mmCIF file of C-alpha atoms in Angstrom:
data_model
loop_
_atom_site.group_PDB
_atom_site.id
_atom_site.type_symbol
_atom_site.label_atom_id
_atom_site.label_comp_id
_atom_site.label_asym_id
_atom_site.label_seq_id
_atom_site.Cartn_x
_atom_site.Cartn_y
_atom_site.Cartn_z
ATOM 1 C CA GLY A 1084 4.484 -6.361 -18.871
ATOM 2 C CA ALA A 1085 1.889 -7.797 -17.088
ATOM 3 C CA GLY A 1086 3.630 -8.535 -13.932
ATOM 4 C CA VAL A 1087 4.995 -6.452 -11.156
ATOM 5 C CA SER A 1088 7.982 -4.728 -11.998
ATOM 6 C CA GLN A 1089 11.004 -3.251 -10.005
ATOM 7 C CA SER A 1090 13.831 -1.354 -10.536
ATOM 8 C CA PRO A 1091 16.969 -1.187 -10.468
ATOM 9 C CA SER A 1092 17.154 -5.159 -9.962
ATOM 10 C CA ASN A 1093 20.595 -4.588 -8.601
ATOM 11 C CA LYS A 1094 21.966 -1.492 -6.774
ATOM 12 C CA VAL A 1095 25.327 -1.066 -5.165
ATOM 13 C CA THR A 1096 25.991 1.937 -2.990
ATOM 14 C CA GLU A 1097 28.303 3.603 -0.287
ATOM 15 C CA LYS A 1098 27.373 3.823 3.252
ATOM 16 C CA GLY A 1099 25.885 7.122 3.719
ATOM 17 C CA LYS A 1100 24.330 7.450 0.312
ATOM 18 C CA ASP A 1101 20.304 7.632 -0.296
ATOM 19 C CA VAL A 1102 18.735 5.255 -2.687
ATOM 20 C CA GLU A 1103 15.163 4.912 -4.311
ATOM 21 C CA LEU A 1104 13.649 1.720 -5.381
ATOM 22 C CA ARG A 1105 10.936 1.747 -7.800
ATOM 23 C CA CYS A 1106 7.782 -0.566 -7.856
ATOM 24 C CA ASP A 1107 5.405 -0.614 -10.932
ATOM 25 C CA PRO A 1108 2.377 -2.703 -9.917
ATOM 26 C CA ILE A 1109 0.134 -4.702 -11.938
ATOM 27 C CA SER A 1110 -2.751 -2.252 -13.600
ATOM 28 C CA GLY A 1111 -5.696 -2.007 -11.700
ATOM 29 C CA HIS A 1112 -4.205 -3.331 -8.493
ATOM 30 C CA THR A 1113 -5.118 -0.932 -5.623
ATOM 31 C CA ALA A 1114 -3.020 -2.372 -2.714
ATOM 32 C CA LEU A 1115 0.693 -2.494 -2.860
ATOM 33 C CA TYR A 1116 3.240 -3.732 -0.174
ATOM 34 C CA TRP A 1117 6.918 -3.579 0.338
ATOM 35 C CA TYR A 1118 8.750 -6.199 2.082
ATOM 36 C CA ARG A 1119 12.364 -7.040 2.783
ATOM 37 C CA GLN A 1120 14.179 -10.177 2.593
ATOM 38 C CA SER A 1121 17.669 -10.209 4.262
ATOM 39 C CA LEU A 1122 19.770 -13.255 4.124
ATOM 40 C CA GLY A 1123 18.794 -16.101 6.457
ATOM 41 C CA GLN A 1124 15.214 -13.931 7.231
ATOM 42 C CA GLY A 1125 11.764 -14.347 6.111
ATOM 43 C CA LEU A 1126 10.098 -11.652 4.413
ATOM 44 C CA GLU A 1127 9.679 -8.745 6.591
ATOM 45 C CA PHE A 1128 6.671 -6.279 6.056
ATOM 46 C CA LEU A 1129 7.671 -2.589 5.681
ATOM 47 C CA ILE A 1130 4.717 -0.726 4.365
ATOM 48 C CA TYR A 1131 1.337 -1.064 2.716
ATOM 49 C CA PHE A 1132 -0.529 1.368 0.378
ATOM 50 C CA GLN A 1133 -4.115 1.304 -0.399
ATOM 51 C CA GLY A 1134 -4.310 3.776 -3.360
ATOM 52 C CA ASN A 1135 -2.155 6.497 -2.499
ATOM 53 C CA SER A 1136 -2.334 6.324 1.270
ATOM 54 C CA ALA A 1137 -0.273 4.236 3.598
ATOM 55 C CA PRO A 1138 -2.514 2.790 6.191
ATOM 56 C CA ASP A 1139 0.082 0.843 7.800
ATOM 57 C CA LYS A 1140 3.555 1.938 7.754
ATOM 58 C CA SER A 1141 4.394 -0.083 11.007
ATOM 59 C CA GLY A 1142 7.212 -1.932 9.409
ATOM 60 C CA LEU A 1143 9.500 0.691 8.476
ATOM 61 C CA PRO A 1144 12.814 0.181 10.444
ATOM 62 C CA SER A 1145 13.845 3.773 11.019
ATOM 63 C CA ASP A 1146 12.803 7.185 9.909
ATOM 64 C CA ARG A 1147 15.723 6.955 7.224
ATOM 65 C CA PHE A 1148 12.930 4.795 5.476
ATOM 66 C CA SER A 1149 10.056 6.388 3.599
ATOM 67 C CA ALA A 1150 7.791 5.350 0.809
ATOM 68 C CA GLU A 1151 5.286 7.012 -1.391
ATOM 69 C CA ARG A 1152 2.794 6.189 -4.250
ATOM 70 C CA THR A 1153 1.464 8.308 -6.618
ATOM 71 C CA GLY A 1154 -1.338 7.978 -9.015
ATOM 72 C CA GLY A 1155 -2.510 4.841 -7.385
ATOM 73 C CA SER A 1156 0.271 3.044 -9.256
ATOM 74 C CA VAL A 1157 3.908 3.541 -9.177
ATOM 75 C CA SER A 1158 5.570 3.416 -5.816
ATOM 76 C CA THR A 1159 8.973 4.480 -4.459
ATOM 77 C CA LEU A 1160 10.889 3.233 -1.428
ATOM 78 C CA THR A 1161 13.740 5.866 -0.425
ATOM 79 C CA ILE A 1162 16.272 4.940 1.923
ATOM 80 C CA GLN A 1163 18.350 7.806 3.350
ATOM 81 C CA ARG A 1164 21.860 7.604 4.398
ATOM 82 C CA THR A 1165 22.151 3.785 3.775
ATOM 83 C CA GLN A 1166 23.810 1.585 6.353
ATOM 84 C CA GLN A 1167 25.409 -1.763 6.004
ATOM 85 C CA GLU A 1168 22.347 -3.419 7.751
ATOM 86 C CA ASP A 1169 20.060 -2.227 4.910
ATOM 87 C CA SER A 1170 21.636 -4.601 2.489
ATOM 88 C CA ALA A 1171 18.804 -7.048 1.485
ATOM 89 C CA VAL A 1172 16.483 -7.759 -1.258
ATOM 90 C CA TYR A 1173 13.672 -5.191 -1.545
ATOM 91 C CA LEU A 1174 10.377 -6.871 -2.639
ATOM 92 C CA CYS A 1175 7.310 -5.188 -3.785
ATOM 93 C CA ALA A 1176 3.957 -6.909 -4.185
ATOM 94 C CA SER A 1177 0.433 -5.672 -5.550
ATOM 95 C CA SER A 1178 -3.030 -7.251 -5.064
ATOM 96 C CA LEU A 1179 -6.478 -6.609 -5.854
ATOM 97 C CA ALA A 1180 -8.057 -5.483 -2.698
ATOM 98 C CA TRP A 1181 -11.706 -4.263 -1.828
ATOM 99 C CA GLY A 1182 -13.292 -3.155 1.520
ATOM 100 C CA GLY A 1183 -14.206 -6.113 3.717
ATOM 101 C CA GLY A 1184 -12.085 -8.828 2.279
ATOM 102 C CA ASN A 1185 -8.879 -10.187 1.042
ATOM 103 C CA THR A 1186 -7.557 -12.404 -1.781
ATOM 104 C CA GLY A 1187 -4.637 -13.392 -0.062
ATOM 105 C CA GLU A 1188 -2.942 -13.767 -3.252
ATOM 106 C CA LEU A 1189 -0.043 -11.153 -3.502
ATOM 107 C CA PHE A 1190 1.739 -10.739 -6.931
ATOM 108 C CA PHE A 1191 5.583 -10.259 -6.499
ATOM 109 C CA GLY A 1192 8.122 -8.509 -8.359
ATOM 110 C CA GLU A 1193 11.564 -9.855 -8.865
ATOM 111 C CA GLY A 1194 13.155 -7.731 -6.121
ATOM 112 C CA SER A 1195 15.582 -5.055 -5.980
ATOM 113 C CA ARG A 1196 18.710 -6.373 -4.289
ATOM 114 C CA LEU A 1197 20.373 -3.662 -2.467
ATOM 115 C CA THR A 1198 24.211 -3.744 -1.377
ATOM 116 C CA VAL A 1199 25.491 -1.385 0.947
ATOM 117 C CA LEU A 1200 29.377 -1.259 1.202
ATOM 118 C CA ALA B 1305 1.608 -11.633 18.945
ATOM 119 C CA GLN B 1306 1.461 -13.568 15.510
ATOM 120 C CA LYS B 1307 4.499 -15.719 14.385
ATOM 121 C CA VAL B 1308 5.188 -17.991 11.718
ATOM 122 C CA THR B 1309 7.996 -20.888 12.462
ATOM 123 C CA GLN B 1310 9.486 -22.872 9.793
ATOM 124 C CA ALA B 1311 11.936 -25.196 11.545
ATOM 125 C CA GLN B 1312 13.344 -26.829 8.295
ATOM 126 C CA THR B 1313 16.015 -24.604 7.013
ATOM 127 C CA GLU B 1314 16.793 -26.892 3.947
ATOM 128 C CA ILE B 1315 15.755 -30.040 2.923
ATOM 129 C CA SER B 1316 17.392 -32.234 0.076
ATOM 130 C CA VAL B 1317 15.448 -35.300 -1.597
ATOM 131 C CA VAL B 1318 15.870 -37.141 -4.816
ATOM 132 C CA GLU B 1319 13.329 -36.777 -7.352
ATOM 133 C CA LYS B 1320 10.134 -38.856 -6.843
ATOM 134 C CA GLU B 1321 10.425 -38.881 -2.995
ATOM 135 C CA ASP B 1322 7.740 -37.479 -1.075
ATOM 136 C CA VAL B 1323 8.600 -34.594 0.957
ATOM 137 C CA THR B 1324 6.826 -32.475 3.786
ATOM 138 C CA LEU B 1325 7.474 -29.004 4.821
ATOM 139 C CA ASP B 1326 6.400 -27.924 8.312
ATOM 140 C CA CYS B 1327 4.779 -24.827 9.420
ATOM 141 C CA VAL B 1328 3.659 -23.949 12.714
ATOM 142 C CA TYR B 1329 1.816 -20.446 13.554
ATOM 143 C CA GLU B 1330 1.063 -18.395 16.450
ATOM 144 C CA THR B 1331 -1.729 -16.129 16.878
ATOM 145 C CA ARG B 1332 -4.439 -14.858 19.576
ATOM 146 C CA ASP B 1333 -7.130 -14.546 16.905
ATOM 147 C CA THR B 1334 -9.862 -16.903 16.251
ATOM 148 C CA THR B 1335 -10.200 -15.564 12.494
ATOM 149 C CA TYR B 1336 -6.824 -15.735 10.509
ATOM 150 C CA TYR B 1337 -5.520 -16.859 7.114
ATOM 151 C CA LEU B 1338 -2.482 -19.149 6.203
ATOM 152 C CA PHE B 1339 -0.715 -19.255 2.985
ATOM 153 C CA TRP B 1340 2.177 -20.802 1.231
ATOM 154 C CA TYR B 1341 4.273 -19.208 -1.268
ATOM 155 C CA LYS B 1342 6.959 -20.642 -3.648
ATOM 156 C CA GLN B 1343 10.139 -18.741 -4.404
ATOM 157 C CA PRO B 1344 11.987 -20.115 -7.311
ATOM 158 C CA PRO B 1345 15.547 -19.027 -8.197
ATOM 159 C CA SER B 1346 14.073 -16.075 -10.311
ATOM 160 C CA GLY B 1347 13.117 -14.466 -6.862
ATOM 161 C CA GLU B 1348 9.370 -13.976 -7.745
ATOM 162 C CA LEU B 1349 7.373 -15.367 -5.113
ATOM 163 C CA VAL B 1350 4.352 -17.344 -6.388
ATOM 164 C CA PHE B 1351 1.033 -17.744 -4.297
ATOM 165 C CA LEU B 1352 0.373 -21.640 -3.797
ATOM 166 C CA ILE B 1353 -2.666 -21.577 -1.521
ATOM 167 C CA ARG B 1354 -4.794 -19.471 1.012
ATOM 168 C CA ARG B 1355 -6.714 -21.491 3.912
ATOM 169 C CA ASN B 1356 -8.847 -19.634 6.636
ATOM 170 C CA SER B 1357 -8.992 -20.726 10.155
ATOM 171 C CA PHE B 1358 -12.551 -22.078 9.727
ATOM 172 C CA ASP B 1359 -11.851 -24.363 7.095
ATOM 173 C CA GLU B 1360 -9.862 -27.347 8.367
ATOM 174 C CA GLN B 1361 -10.363 -29.512 5.464
ATOM 175 C CA ASN B 1362 -7.305 -30.516 3.880
ATOM 176 C CA GLU B 1363 -6.609 -29.778 0.321
ATOM 177 C CA ILE B 1364 -4.875 -31.462 -2.655
ATOM 178 C CA SER B 1365 -3.757 -29.827 -5.804
ATOM 179 C CA GLY B 1366 -2.128 -32.193 -8.258
ATOM 180 C CA ARG B 1367 1.159 -33.407 -6.546
ATOM 181 C CA TYR B 1368 0.564 -30.641 -3.715
ATOM 182 C CA SER B 1369 -1.337 -31.257 -0.518
ATOM 183 C CA TRP B 1370 -1.742 -28.970 2.675
ATOM 184 C CA ASN B 1371 -2.834 -30.434 6.084
ATOM 185 C CA PHE B 1372 -4.284 -27.707 8.379
ATOM 186 C CA GLN B 1373 -4.494 -28.829 12.093
ATOM 187 C CA LYS B 1374 -5.783 -26.236 14.545
ATOM 188 C CA SER B 1375 -5.064 -28.368 17.275
ATOM 189 C CA THR B 1376 -1.393 -28.360 16.702
ATOM 190 C CA SER B 1377 -1.497 -24.622 15.147
ATOM 191 C CA SER B 1378 0.288 -26.381 12.214
ATOM 192 C CA PHE B 1379 -0.002 -26.105 8.272
ATOM 193 C CA ASN B 1380 1.985 -28.468 6.593
ATOM 194 C CA PHE B 1381 2.806 -28.592 3.047
ATOM 195 C CA THR B 1382 3.534 -32.100 1.176
ATOM 196 C CA ILE B 1383 4.768 -32.596 -2.156
ATOM 197 C CA THR B 1384 4.274 -36.071 -3.649
ATOM 198 C CA ALA B 1385 6.381 -37.602 -6.045
ATOM 199 C CA SER B 1386 8.892 -34.408 -6.043
ATOM 200 C CA GLN B 1387 10.387 -33.267 -9.407
ATOM 201 C CA VAL B 1388 13.504 -31.212 -9.898
ATOM 202 C CA VAL B 1389 11.120 -28.037 -10.773
ATOM 203 C CA ASP B 1390 10.042 -28.117 -7.257
ATOM 204 C CA SER B 1391 13.434 -26.909 -6.101
ATOM 205 C CA ALA B 1392 12.708 -23.362 -4.549
ATOM 206 C CA VAL B 1393 12.201 -21.652 -1.304
ATOM 207 C CA TYR B 1394 8.925 -22.139 0.197
ATOM 208 C CA PHE B 1395 7.459 -19.649 2.783
ATOM 209 C CA CYS B 1396 4.619 -20.171 4.947
ATOM 210 C CA ALA B 1397 2.554 -17.190 5.950
ATOM 211 C CA LEU B 1398 -0.058 -15.824 8.203
ATOM 212 C CA SER B 1399 -2.379 -12.889 8.259
ATOM 213 C CA GLU B 1400 -5.135 -11.690 10.904
ATOM 214 C CA ASP B 1401 -6.291 -8.754 9.002
ATOM 215 C CA SER B 1402 -9.197 -9.859 6.690
ATOM 216 C CA ASN B 1403 -8.993 -6.319 5.059
ATOM 217 C CA THR B 1404 -5.692 -6.302 3.648
ATOM 218 C CA ASP B 1405 -3.045 -8.978 2.405
ATOM 219 C CA LYS B 1406 -0.540 -7.837 4.853
ATOM 220 C CA LEU B 1407 1.433 -11.172 5.594
ATOM 221 C CA ILE B 1408 3.520 -12.409 8.420
ATOM 222 C CA PHE B 1409 5.980 -14.758 6.675
ATOM 223 C CA GLY B 1410 8.292 -17.469 8.219
ATOM 224 C CA THR B 1411 11.871 -17.773 7.458
ATOM 225 C CA GLY B 1412 11.454 -20.314 4.577
ATOM 226 C CA THR B 1413 12.455 -23.821 3.653
ATOM 227 C CA ARG B 1414 15.070 -24.229 0.821
ATOM 228 C CA LEU B 1415 14.102 -27.453 -0.939
ATOM 229 C CA GLN B 1416 16.399 -29.082 -3.363
ATOM 230 C CA VAL B 1417 15.224 -32.145 -5.411
ATOM 231 C CA PHE B 1418 18.135 -34.029 -7.180
ATOM 232 C CA PRO B 1419 17.596 -36.077 -10.205
#
């Protein structure tokens, strides 16, 4: 498809299990972002990729959270030993990016809703 | 520190009413960017507008208009003659980084437009 694709759309897991969330950005978009949306909260920045490198991972809440991007395309967000407070919608976005400028237009996926029981 | 405040959690209006969504921001930078995004029930955020800190001109796009006032650190969004399709959560966001699209979002305002 032409948009940002995220999978799974819904994930229910037990506390302590690991989960992987996948993001397939728009073809040609070099920048990729992960955000988290919790009930009643705004969108919380987690990590940003430019190509395969992550210049800014300042938003990752703990060392249980990690992300990688391969081939300048697909990204995976991994949460280890999930906790109930990890329950949220995880949103991925991509954008065209070039040095020295920003477009401001992030293209978002529909998100992965994670529920930790 | 940068921060975006959307004090209105939820607004309900009847179709054809005008509605204004408030956004107040905090930043120490002189160069920054302000945004509005719409999140319909499908969940996919949609970009509406970007404004840089040097451009205080108000903008109008169809039924949408934006009022940027640096003196009050506000970037308010008005929908004229609202329609049911405008029902969504609207997020205001701020960026201080001209090299990325890393945004700091407010908590959003849920707008419900009733027929």
